[in-house]
Short mmCIF file of C-alpha atoms and ligand atoms in Angstrom, two decimals:
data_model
loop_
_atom_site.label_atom_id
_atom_site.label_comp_id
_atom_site.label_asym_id
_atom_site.label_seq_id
_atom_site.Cartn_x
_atom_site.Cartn_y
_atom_site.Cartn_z
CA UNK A 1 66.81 27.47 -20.09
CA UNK A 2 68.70 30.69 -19.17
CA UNK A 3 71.19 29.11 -17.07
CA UNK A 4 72.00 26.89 -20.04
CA UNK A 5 72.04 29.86 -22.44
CA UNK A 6 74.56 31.35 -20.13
CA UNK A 7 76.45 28.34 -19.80
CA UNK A 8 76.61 27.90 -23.43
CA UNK A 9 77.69 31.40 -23.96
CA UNK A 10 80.61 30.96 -21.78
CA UNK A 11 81.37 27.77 -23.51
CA UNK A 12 81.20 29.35 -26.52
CA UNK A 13 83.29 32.14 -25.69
CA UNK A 14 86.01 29.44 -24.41
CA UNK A 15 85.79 28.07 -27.72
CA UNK A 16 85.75 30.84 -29.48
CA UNK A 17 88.85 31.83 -28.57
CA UNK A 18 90.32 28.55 -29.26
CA UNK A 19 89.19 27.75 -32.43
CA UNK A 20 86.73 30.33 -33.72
CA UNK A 21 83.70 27.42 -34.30
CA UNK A 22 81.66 28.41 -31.77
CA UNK A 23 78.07 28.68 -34.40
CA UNK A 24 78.78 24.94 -34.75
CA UNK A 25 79.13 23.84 -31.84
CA UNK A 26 75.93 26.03 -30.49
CA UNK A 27 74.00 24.29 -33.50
CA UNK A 28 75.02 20.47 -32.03
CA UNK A 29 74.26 21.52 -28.76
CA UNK A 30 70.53 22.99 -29.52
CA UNK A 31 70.60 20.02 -31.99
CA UNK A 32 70.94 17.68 -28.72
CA UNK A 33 68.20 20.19 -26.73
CA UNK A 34 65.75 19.66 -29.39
CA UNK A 35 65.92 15.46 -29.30
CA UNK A 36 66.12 15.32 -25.58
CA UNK A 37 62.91 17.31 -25.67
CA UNK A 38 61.32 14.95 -28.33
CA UNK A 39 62.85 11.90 -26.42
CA UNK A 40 60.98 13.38 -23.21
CA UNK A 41 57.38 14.10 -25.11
CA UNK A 42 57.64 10.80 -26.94
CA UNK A 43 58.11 9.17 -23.38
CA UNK A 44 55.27 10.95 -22.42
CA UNK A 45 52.44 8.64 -24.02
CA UNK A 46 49.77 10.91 -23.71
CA UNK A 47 48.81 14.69 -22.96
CA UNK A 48 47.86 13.32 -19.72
CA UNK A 49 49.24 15.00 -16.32
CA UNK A 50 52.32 13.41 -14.90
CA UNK A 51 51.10 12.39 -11.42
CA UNK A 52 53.02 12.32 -7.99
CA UNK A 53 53.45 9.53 -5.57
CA UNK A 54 51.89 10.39 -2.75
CA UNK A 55 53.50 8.55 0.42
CA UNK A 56 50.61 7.99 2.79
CA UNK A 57 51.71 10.23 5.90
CA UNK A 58 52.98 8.64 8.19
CA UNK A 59 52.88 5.62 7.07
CA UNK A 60 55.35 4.29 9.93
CA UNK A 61 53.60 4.84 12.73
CA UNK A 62 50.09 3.33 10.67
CA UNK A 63 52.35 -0.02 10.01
CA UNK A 64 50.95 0.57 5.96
CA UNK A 65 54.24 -0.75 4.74
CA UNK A 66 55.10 -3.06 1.43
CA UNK A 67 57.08 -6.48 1.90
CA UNK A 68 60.67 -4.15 2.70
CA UNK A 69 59.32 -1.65 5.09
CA UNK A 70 59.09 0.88 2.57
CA UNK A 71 55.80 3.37 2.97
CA UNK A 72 52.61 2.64 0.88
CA UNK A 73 52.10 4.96 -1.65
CA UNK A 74 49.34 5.55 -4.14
CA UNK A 75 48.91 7.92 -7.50
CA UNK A 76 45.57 10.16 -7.53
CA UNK A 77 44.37 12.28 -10.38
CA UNK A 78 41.50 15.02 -8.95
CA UNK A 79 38.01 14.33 -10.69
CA UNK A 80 36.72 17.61 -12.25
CA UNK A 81 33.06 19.32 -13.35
CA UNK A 82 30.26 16.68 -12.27
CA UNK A 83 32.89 14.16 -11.62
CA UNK A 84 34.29 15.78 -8.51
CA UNK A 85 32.37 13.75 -6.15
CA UNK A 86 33.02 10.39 -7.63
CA UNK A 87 35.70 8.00 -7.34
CA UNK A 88 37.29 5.22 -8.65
CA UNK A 89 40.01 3.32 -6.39
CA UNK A 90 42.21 1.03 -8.91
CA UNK A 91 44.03 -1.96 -7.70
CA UNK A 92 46.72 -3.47 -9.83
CA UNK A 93 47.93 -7.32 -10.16
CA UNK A 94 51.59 -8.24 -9.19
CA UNK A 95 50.75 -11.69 -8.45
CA UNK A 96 51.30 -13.45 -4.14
CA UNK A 97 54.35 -14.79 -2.59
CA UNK A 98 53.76 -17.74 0.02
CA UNK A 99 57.12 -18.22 1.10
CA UNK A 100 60.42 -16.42 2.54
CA UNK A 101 61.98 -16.58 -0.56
CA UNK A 102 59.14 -15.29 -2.79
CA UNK A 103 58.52 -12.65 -0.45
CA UNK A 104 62.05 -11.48 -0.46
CA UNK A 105 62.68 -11.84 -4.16
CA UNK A 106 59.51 -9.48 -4.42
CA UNK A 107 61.39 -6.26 -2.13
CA UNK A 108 63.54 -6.38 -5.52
CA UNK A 109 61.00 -5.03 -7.57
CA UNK A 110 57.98 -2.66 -7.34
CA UNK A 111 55.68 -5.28 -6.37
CA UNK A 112 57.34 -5.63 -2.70
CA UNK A 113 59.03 -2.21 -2.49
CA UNK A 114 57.61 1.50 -3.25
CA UNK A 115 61.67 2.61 -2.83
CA UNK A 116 61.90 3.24 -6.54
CA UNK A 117 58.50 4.34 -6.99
CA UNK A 118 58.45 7.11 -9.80
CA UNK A 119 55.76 9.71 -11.38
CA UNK A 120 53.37 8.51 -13.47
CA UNK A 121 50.89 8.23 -16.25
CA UNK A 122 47.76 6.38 -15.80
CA UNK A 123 47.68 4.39 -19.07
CA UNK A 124 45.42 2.21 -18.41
CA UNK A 125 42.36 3.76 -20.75
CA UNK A 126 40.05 3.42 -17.90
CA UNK A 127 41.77 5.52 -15.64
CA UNK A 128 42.37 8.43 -18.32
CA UNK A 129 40.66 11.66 -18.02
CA UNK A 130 40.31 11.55 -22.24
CA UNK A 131 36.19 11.89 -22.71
CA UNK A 132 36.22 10.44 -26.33
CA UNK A 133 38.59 7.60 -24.76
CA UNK A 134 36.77 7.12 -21.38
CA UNK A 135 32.93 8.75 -21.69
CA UNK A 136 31.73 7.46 -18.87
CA UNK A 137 34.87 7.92 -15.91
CA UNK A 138 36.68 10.67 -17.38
CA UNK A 139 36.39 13.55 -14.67
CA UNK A 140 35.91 10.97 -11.81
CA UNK A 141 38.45 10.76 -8.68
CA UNK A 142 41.02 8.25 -9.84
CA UNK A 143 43.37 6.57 -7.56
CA UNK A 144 46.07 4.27 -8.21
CA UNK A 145 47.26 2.09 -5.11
CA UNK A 146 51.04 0.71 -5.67
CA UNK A 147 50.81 -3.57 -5.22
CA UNK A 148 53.83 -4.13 -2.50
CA UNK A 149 52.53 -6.64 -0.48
CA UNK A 150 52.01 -9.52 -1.59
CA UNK A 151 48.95 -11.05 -0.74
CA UNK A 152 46.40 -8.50 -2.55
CA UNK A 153 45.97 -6.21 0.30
CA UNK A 154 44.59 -8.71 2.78
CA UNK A 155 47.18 -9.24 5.16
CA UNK A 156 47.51 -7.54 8.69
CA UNK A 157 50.45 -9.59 10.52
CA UNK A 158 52.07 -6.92 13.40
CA UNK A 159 54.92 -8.96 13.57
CA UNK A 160 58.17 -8.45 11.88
CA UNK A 161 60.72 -11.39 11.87
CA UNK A 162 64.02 -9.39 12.83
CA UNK A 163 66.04 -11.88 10.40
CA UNK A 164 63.88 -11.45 7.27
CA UNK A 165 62.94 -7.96 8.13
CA UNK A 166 59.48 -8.79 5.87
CA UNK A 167 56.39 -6.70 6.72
CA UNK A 168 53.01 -8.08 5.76
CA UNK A 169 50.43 -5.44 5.93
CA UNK A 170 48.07 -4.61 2.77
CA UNK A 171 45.34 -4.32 4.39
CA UNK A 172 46.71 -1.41 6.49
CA UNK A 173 47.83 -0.01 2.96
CA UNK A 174 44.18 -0.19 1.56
CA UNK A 175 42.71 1.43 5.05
CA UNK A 176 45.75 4.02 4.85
CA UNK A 177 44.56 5.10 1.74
CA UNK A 178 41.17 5.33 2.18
CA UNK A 179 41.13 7.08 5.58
CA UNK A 180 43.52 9.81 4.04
CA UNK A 181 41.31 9.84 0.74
CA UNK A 182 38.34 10.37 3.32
CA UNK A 183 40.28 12.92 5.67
CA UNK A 184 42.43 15.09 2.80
CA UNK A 185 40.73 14.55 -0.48
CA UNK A 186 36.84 15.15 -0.33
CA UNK A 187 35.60 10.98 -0.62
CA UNK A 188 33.66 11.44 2.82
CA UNK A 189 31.30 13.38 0.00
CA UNK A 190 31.52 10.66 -2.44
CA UNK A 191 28.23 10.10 -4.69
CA UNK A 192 29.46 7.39 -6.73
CA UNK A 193 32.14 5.36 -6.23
CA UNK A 194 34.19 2.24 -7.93
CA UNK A 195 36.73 -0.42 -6.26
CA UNK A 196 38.28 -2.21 -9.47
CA UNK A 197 41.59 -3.97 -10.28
CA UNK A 198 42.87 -6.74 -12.79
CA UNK A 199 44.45 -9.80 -11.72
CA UNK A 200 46.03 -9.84 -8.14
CA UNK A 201 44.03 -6.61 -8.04
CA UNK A 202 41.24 -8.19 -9.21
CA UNK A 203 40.81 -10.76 -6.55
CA UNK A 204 42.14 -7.61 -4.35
CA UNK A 205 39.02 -5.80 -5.05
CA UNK A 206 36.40 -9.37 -4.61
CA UNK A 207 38.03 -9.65 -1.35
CA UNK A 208 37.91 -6.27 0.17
CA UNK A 209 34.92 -5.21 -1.92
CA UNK A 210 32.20 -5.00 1.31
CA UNK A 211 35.28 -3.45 3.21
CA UNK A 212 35.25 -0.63 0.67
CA UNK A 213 31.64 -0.48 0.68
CA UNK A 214 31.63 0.00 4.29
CA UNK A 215 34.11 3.15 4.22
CA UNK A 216 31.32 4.60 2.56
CA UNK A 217 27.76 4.53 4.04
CA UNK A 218 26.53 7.75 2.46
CA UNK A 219 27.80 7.30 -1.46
CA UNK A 220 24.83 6.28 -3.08
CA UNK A 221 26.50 3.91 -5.45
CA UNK A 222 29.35 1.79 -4.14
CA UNK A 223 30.38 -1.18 -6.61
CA UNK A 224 33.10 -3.09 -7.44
CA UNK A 225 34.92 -4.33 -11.01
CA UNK A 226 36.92 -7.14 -11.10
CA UNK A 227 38.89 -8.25 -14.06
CA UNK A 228 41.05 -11.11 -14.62
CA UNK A 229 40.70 -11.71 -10.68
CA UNK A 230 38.09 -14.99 -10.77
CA UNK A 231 40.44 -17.63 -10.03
CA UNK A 232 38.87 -20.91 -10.05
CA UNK A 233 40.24 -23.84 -8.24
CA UNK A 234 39.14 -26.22 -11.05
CA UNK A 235 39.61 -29.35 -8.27
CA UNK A 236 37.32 -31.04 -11.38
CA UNK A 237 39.31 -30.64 -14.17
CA UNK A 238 39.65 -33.85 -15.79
CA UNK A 239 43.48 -34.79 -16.93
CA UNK A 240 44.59 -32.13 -14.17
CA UNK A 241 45.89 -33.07 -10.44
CA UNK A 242 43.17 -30.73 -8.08
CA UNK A 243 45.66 -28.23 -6.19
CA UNK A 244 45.04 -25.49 -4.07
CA UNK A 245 47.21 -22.68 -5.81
CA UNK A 246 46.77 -19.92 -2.98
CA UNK A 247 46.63 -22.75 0.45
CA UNK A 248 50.74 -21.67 1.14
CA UNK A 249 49.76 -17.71 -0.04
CA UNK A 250 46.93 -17.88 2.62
CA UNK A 251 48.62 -19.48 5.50
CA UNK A 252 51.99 -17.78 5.30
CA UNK A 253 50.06 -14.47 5.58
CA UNK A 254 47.77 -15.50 7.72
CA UNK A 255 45.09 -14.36 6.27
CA UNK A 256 42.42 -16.56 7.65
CA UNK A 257 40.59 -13.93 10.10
CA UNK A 258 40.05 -11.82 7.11
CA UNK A 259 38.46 -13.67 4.80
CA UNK A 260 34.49 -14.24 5.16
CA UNK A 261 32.86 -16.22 7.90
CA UNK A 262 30.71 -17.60 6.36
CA UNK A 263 33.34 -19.49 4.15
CA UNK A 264 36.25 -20.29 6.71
CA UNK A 265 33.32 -22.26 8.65
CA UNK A 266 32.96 -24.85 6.27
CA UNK A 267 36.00 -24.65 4.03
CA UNK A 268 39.87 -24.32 4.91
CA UNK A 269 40.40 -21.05 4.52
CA UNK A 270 43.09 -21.47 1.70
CA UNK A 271 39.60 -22.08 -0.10
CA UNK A 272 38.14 -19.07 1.18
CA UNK A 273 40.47 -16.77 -1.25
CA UNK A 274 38.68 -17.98 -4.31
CA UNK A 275 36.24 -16.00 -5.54
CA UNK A 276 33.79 -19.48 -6.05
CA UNK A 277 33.48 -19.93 -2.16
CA UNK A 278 32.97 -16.25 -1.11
CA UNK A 279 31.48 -14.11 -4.57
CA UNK A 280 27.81 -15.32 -3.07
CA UNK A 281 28.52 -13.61 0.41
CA UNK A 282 29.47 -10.35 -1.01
CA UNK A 283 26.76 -8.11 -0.62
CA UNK A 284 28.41 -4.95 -3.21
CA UNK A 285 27.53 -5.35 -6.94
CA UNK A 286 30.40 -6.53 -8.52
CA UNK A 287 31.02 -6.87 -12.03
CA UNK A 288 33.35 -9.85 -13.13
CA UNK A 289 35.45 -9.17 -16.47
CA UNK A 290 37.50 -12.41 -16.79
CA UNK A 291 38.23 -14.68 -20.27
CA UNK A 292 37.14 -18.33 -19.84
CA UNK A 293 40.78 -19.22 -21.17
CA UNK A 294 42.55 -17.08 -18.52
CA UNK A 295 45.74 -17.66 -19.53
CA UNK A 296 47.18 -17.03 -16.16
CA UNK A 297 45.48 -19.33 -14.58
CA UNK A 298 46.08 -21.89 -17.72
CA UNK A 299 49.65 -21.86 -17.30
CA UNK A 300 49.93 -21.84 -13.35
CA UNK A 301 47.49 -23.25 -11.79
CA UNK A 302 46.95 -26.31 -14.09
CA UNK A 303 48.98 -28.66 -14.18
CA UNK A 304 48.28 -31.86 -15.97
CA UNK A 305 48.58 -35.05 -14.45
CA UNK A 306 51.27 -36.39 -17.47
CA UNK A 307 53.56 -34.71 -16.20
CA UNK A 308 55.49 -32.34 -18.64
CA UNK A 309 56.22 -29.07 -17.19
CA UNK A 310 57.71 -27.38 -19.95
CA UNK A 311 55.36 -28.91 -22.94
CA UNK A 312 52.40 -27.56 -20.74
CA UNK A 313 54.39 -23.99 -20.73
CA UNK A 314 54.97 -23.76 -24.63
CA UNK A 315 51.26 -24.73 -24.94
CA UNK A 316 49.60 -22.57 -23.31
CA UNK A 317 51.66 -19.47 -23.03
CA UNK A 318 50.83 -17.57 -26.12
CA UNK A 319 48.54 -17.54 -28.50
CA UNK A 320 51.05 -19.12 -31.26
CA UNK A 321 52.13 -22.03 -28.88
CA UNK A 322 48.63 -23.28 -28.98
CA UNK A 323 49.67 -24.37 -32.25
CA UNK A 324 51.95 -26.89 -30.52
CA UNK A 325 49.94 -28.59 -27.77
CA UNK A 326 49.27 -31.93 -27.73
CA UNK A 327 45.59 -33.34 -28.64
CA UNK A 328 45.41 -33.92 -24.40
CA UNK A 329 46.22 -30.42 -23.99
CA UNK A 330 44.02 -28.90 -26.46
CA UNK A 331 41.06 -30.66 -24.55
CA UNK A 332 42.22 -29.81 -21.28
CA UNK A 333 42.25 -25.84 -22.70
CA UNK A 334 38.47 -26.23 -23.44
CA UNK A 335 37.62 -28.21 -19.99
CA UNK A 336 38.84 -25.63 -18.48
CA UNK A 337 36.84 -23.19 -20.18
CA UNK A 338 33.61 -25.71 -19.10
CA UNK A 339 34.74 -25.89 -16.03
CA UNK A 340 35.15 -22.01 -15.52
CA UNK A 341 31.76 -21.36 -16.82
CA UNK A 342 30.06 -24.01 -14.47
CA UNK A 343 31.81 -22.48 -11.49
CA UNK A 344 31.06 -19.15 -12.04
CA UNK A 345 26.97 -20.39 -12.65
CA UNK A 346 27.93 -22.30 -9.18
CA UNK A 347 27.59 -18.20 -7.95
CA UNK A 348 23.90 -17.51 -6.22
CA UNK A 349 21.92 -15.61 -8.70
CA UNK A 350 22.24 -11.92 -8.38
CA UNK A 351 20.85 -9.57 -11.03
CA UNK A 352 23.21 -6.86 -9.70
CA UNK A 353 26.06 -8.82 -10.68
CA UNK A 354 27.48 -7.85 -14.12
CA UNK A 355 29.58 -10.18 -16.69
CA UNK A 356 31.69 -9.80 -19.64
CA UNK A 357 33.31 -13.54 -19.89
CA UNK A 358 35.38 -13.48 -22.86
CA UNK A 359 36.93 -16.35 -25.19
CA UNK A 360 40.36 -14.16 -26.17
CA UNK A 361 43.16 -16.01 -25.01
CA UNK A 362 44.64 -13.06 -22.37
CA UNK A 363 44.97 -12.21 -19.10
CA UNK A 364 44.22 -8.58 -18.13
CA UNK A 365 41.47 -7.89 -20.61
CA UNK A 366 41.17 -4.16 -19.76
CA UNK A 367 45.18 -3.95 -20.71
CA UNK A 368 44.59 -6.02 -23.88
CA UNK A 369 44.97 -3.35 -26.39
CA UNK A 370 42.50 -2.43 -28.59
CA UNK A 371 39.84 -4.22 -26.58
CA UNK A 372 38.33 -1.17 -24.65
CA UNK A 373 36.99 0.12 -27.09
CA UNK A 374 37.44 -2.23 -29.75
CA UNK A 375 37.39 -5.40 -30.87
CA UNK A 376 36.09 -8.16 -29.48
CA UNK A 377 32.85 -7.17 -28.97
CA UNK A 378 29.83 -9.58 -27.28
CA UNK A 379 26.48 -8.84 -27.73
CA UNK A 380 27.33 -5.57 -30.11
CA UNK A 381 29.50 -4.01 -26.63
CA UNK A 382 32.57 -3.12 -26.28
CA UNK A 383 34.13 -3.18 -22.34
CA UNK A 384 34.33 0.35 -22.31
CA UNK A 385 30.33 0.33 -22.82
CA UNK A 386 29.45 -3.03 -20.62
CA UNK A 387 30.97 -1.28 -17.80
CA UNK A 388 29.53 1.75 -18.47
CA UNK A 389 26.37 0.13 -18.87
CA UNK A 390 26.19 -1.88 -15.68
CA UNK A 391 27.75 0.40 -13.31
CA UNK A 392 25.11 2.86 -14.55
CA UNK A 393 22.26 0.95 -14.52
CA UNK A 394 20.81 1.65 -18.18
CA UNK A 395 21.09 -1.83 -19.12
CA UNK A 396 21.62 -5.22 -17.06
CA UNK A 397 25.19 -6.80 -18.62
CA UNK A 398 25.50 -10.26 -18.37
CA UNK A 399 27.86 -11.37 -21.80
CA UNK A 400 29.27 -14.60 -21.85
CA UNK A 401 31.02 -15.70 -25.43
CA UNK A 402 29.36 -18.85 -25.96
CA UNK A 403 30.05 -18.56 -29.69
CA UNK A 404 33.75 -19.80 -29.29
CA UNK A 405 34.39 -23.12 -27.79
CA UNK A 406 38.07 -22.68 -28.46
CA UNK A 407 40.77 -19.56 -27.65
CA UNK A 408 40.35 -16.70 -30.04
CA UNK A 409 42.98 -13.92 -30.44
CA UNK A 410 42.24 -10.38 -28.78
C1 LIG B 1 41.52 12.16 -26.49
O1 LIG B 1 41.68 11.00 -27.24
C2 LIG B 1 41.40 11.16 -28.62
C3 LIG B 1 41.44 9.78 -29.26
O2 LIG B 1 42.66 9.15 -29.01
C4 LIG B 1 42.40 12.15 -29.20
O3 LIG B 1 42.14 12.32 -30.57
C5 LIG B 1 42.32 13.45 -28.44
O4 LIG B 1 43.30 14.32 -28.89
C6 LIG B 1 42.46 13.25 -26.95
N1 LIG B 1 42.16 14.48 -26.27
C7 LIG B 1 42.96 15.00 -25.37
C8 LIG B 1 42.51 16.26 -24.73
O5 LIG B 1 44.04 14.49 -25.05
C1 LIG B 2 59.50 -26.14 -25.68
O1 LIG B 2 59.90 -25.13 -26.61
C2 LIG B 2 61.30 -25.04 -26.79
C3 LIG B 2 61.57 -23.85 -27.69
O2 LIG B 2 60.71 -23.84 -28.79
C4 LIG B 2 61.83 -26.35 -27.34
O3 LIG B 2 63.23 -26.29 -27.50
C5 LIG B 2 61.47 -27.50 -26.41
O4 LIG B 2 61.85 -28.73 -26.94
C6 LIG B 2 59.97 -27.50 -26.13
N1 LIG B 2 59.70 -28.50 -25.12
C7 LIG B 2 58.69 -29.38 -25.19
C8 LIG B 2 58.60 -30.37 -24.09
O5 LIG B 2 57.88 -29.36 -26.10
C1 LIG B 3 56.21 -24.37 -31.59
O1 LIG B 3 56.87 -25.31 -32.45
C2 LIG B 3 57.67 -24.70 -33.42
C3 LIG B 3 58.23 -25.81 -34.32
O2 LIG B 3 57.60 -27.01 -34.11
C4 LIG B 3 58.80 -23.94 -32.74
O3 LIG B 3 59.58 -23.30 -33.70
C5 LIG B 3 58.20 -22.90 -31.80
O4 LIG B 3 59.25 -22.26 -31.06
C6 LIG B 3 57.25 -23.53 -30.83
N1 LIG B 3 56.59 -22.47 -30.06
C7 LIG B 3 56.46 -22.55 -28.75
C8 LIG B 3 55.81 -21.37 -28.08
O5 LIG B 3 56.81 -23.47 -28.08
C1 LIG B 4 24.61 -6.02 -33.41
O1 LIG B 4 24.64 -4.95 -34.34
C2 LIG B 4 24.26 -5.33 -35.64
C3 LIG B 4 24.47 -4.16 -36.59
O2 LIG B 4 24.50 -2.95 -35.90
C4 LIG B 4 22.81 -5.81 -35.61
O3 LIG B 4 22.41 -6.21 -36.90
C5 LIG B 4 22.68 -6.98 -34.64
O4 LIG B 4 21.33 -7.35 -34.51
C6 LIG B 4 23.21 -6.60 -33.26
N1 LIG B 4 23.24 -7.77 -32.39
C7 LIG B 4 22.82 -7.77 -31.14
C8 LIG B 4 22.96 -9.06 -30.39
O5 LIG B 4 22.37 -6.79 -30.60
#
């Protein structure tokens, strides 16, 4: 501020002695001061603190790259009072690429490239250090890992194809992070700790959800949150061809030596990256926040066996296009829902395992606004509480909307 006031003294004296309108000219420029302040706190969501990216060190030599090469990174926000020794690891969604081209498109944006990365808030109301916003997580450990590779932090190929220059190696981002958490940030001590993520992030945390489990043998509550991330493969949907959405994500990353045993022995392992086949062999408590009209999953990995691409697309989309499916469409919507519920009762019976299946029609449910703390509730709960609830222990949380057989609106 000083070195402005003495810039704007000179430049006032300059002026001054020009045209003698120098207490005008100060007033326009505090004038501009005062809305680029109000710009920059308006930007600024929240009182929360503005946090770093934290390149893991050397994060050449570890090979914890995104798709370009660039480091992994990750945002952490200290836990504080009786939070300090608990931790929550958050994994975002981005999506997969299964191809060259995907792959490469992705090093153009944040979800294959940490070049750009920036300073941020965590938003995401779960991840806010707010007590009346987030009672039960507040002063816990949080830690943000940046999405750059792809294929939800499961692939480990040494590799690098001079040509395409394309590095495939979450999983060394995920270890990266958790070693350094471990070595430089006090979760060796960690009491309680949480592996969650939406989306990509979601099936992220499913997948590597006994991994994180095993970084910590001492915590004496490791479990893992998953929303949006139950993908189903819905090879039974009637009016729908049966695909196998993540077959070309699984073999171009070669993933197949990291995905449970137990399920590449009797399925092909593009299988094995559904939660259906593997959910029964995790051993963690998980806690599976999905809607049964994922509309994700409705608009790309359906597809309807008349075919008509773009009539499918204005369907299901938003909430307002529903208005313009067909009859056939509509039904296929609430097959799906069927079809979702049946494969997640397909699961082995674990009373560990938590659920909050909603009917909204979103992805993301945790992002959905109002819904953390808000409406929809099922069974009198908000998400904020069901997670609460369940992670805690004070009551077992198994909500499933069965009061709405088509989408509602979140
Ligand atoms: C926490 O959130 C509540 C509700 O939005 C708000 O009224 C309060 O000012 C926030 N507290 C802090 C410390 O930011
Ligand atoms: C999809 O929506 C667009 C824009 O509303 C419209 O022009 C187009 O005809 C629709 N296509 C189909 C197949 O319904
Ligand atoms: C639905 O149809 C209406 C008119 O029939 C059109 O204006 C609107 O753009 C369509 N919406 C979508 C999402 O396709
Ligand atoms: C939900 O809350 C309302 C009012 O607080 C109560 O009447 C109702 O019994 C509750 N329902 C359930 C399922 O707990």
């Amino acid at each position: 501020m000083s070195v402005f006031m003495e810039c704007s003294a000179l430049f006032c004296w300059k002026i001054n002695h020009r045209m003698n309108t120098c207490s005008q000219i100060k007033a326009i420029l505090w004038l501009g001061i005062v809305v680029c302040l109000f710009t920059l706190i308006k930007s600024q969501a929240t009182d929360d603190p503005l946090l770093d990216v934290i390149f893991i060190t050397d994060a050449a030599a570890k090979g914890a790259l995104c798709l370009d090469g660039s480091p992994g990174a990750y945002y952490f926000s200290p836990g504080f009072d009786d939070g300090v020794d608990n931790w929550i690891v958050y994994l975002p969604g981005g999506a997969w690429c299964g191809s060259v081209g995907g792959c490469l498109e992705k090093t153009k944006n944040p979800r294959g490239s940490n070049i750009n990365a920036e300073p941020t808030q965590l938003a995401l109301p779960f991840l806010r250090p707010n007590k009346t916003i987030n009672p039960d997580f507040y002063n816990w450990n949080k830690v943000f890992i940046l999405y750059c590779d792809g294929a939800s932090f499961m692939a480990d190929i040494d590799a690098v194809d001079p040509e395409t220059k394309l590095y495939f190696r979450g999983r060394r981002i995920f270890t990266s992070v958790i070693e350094e958490l471990m070595a430089t940030k006090g979760m060796a001590n960690a009491a309680n700790a949480l592996l969650a993520g939406d989306s990509a992030g979601g099936l992220a945390t499913v997948l590597n959800c006994d991994r994180f489990r095993s970084f910590l043998p001492n915590a004496c509550r490791v479990k893992c949150y998953t929303d949006s991330g139950f993908f189903i493969q819905a090879k039974n949907l009637p009016g729908t061809l049966a695909t196998n959405y993540f077959a070309p994500i699984v073999a171009f990353h070669e993933l197949a030596d990291y995905l449970p045993k137990s399920c590449t022995q009797r399925l092909g392992a593009g299988l094995c990256f559904y939660p259906e086949n593997v959910g029964g062999d995790i051993q963690t408590p998980l806690f599976i926040v999905n809607s049964d009209f994922d509309t994700y999953q409705l608009v790309n990995f359906i597809h309807p066996n008349q075919p008509d691409e773009e009539g499918w697309k204005n369907c299901t989309s938003t909430f307002t296009g529903l208005r313009n499916c067909t009859t056939n469409q509509l039904q296929i919507i609430r097959d799906f829902r069927t079809t979702f519920l049946n494969t997640l009762e397909g699961l082995d019976d674990n009373p560990s395992r938590g659920l909050f299946i909603s009917s909204c029609y979103v992805h993301d449910i945790i992002y959905t606004p109002g819904s953390w703390q808000g409406t929809p509730t099922f069974q009198n709960k908000t998400i904020q509480q069901a997670i609460g609830d369940w992670y805690f222990e004070r009551n077992s949380v198994q909500i499933i909307d069965t009061e709405h057989s088509s989408p509602i609106r979140c």
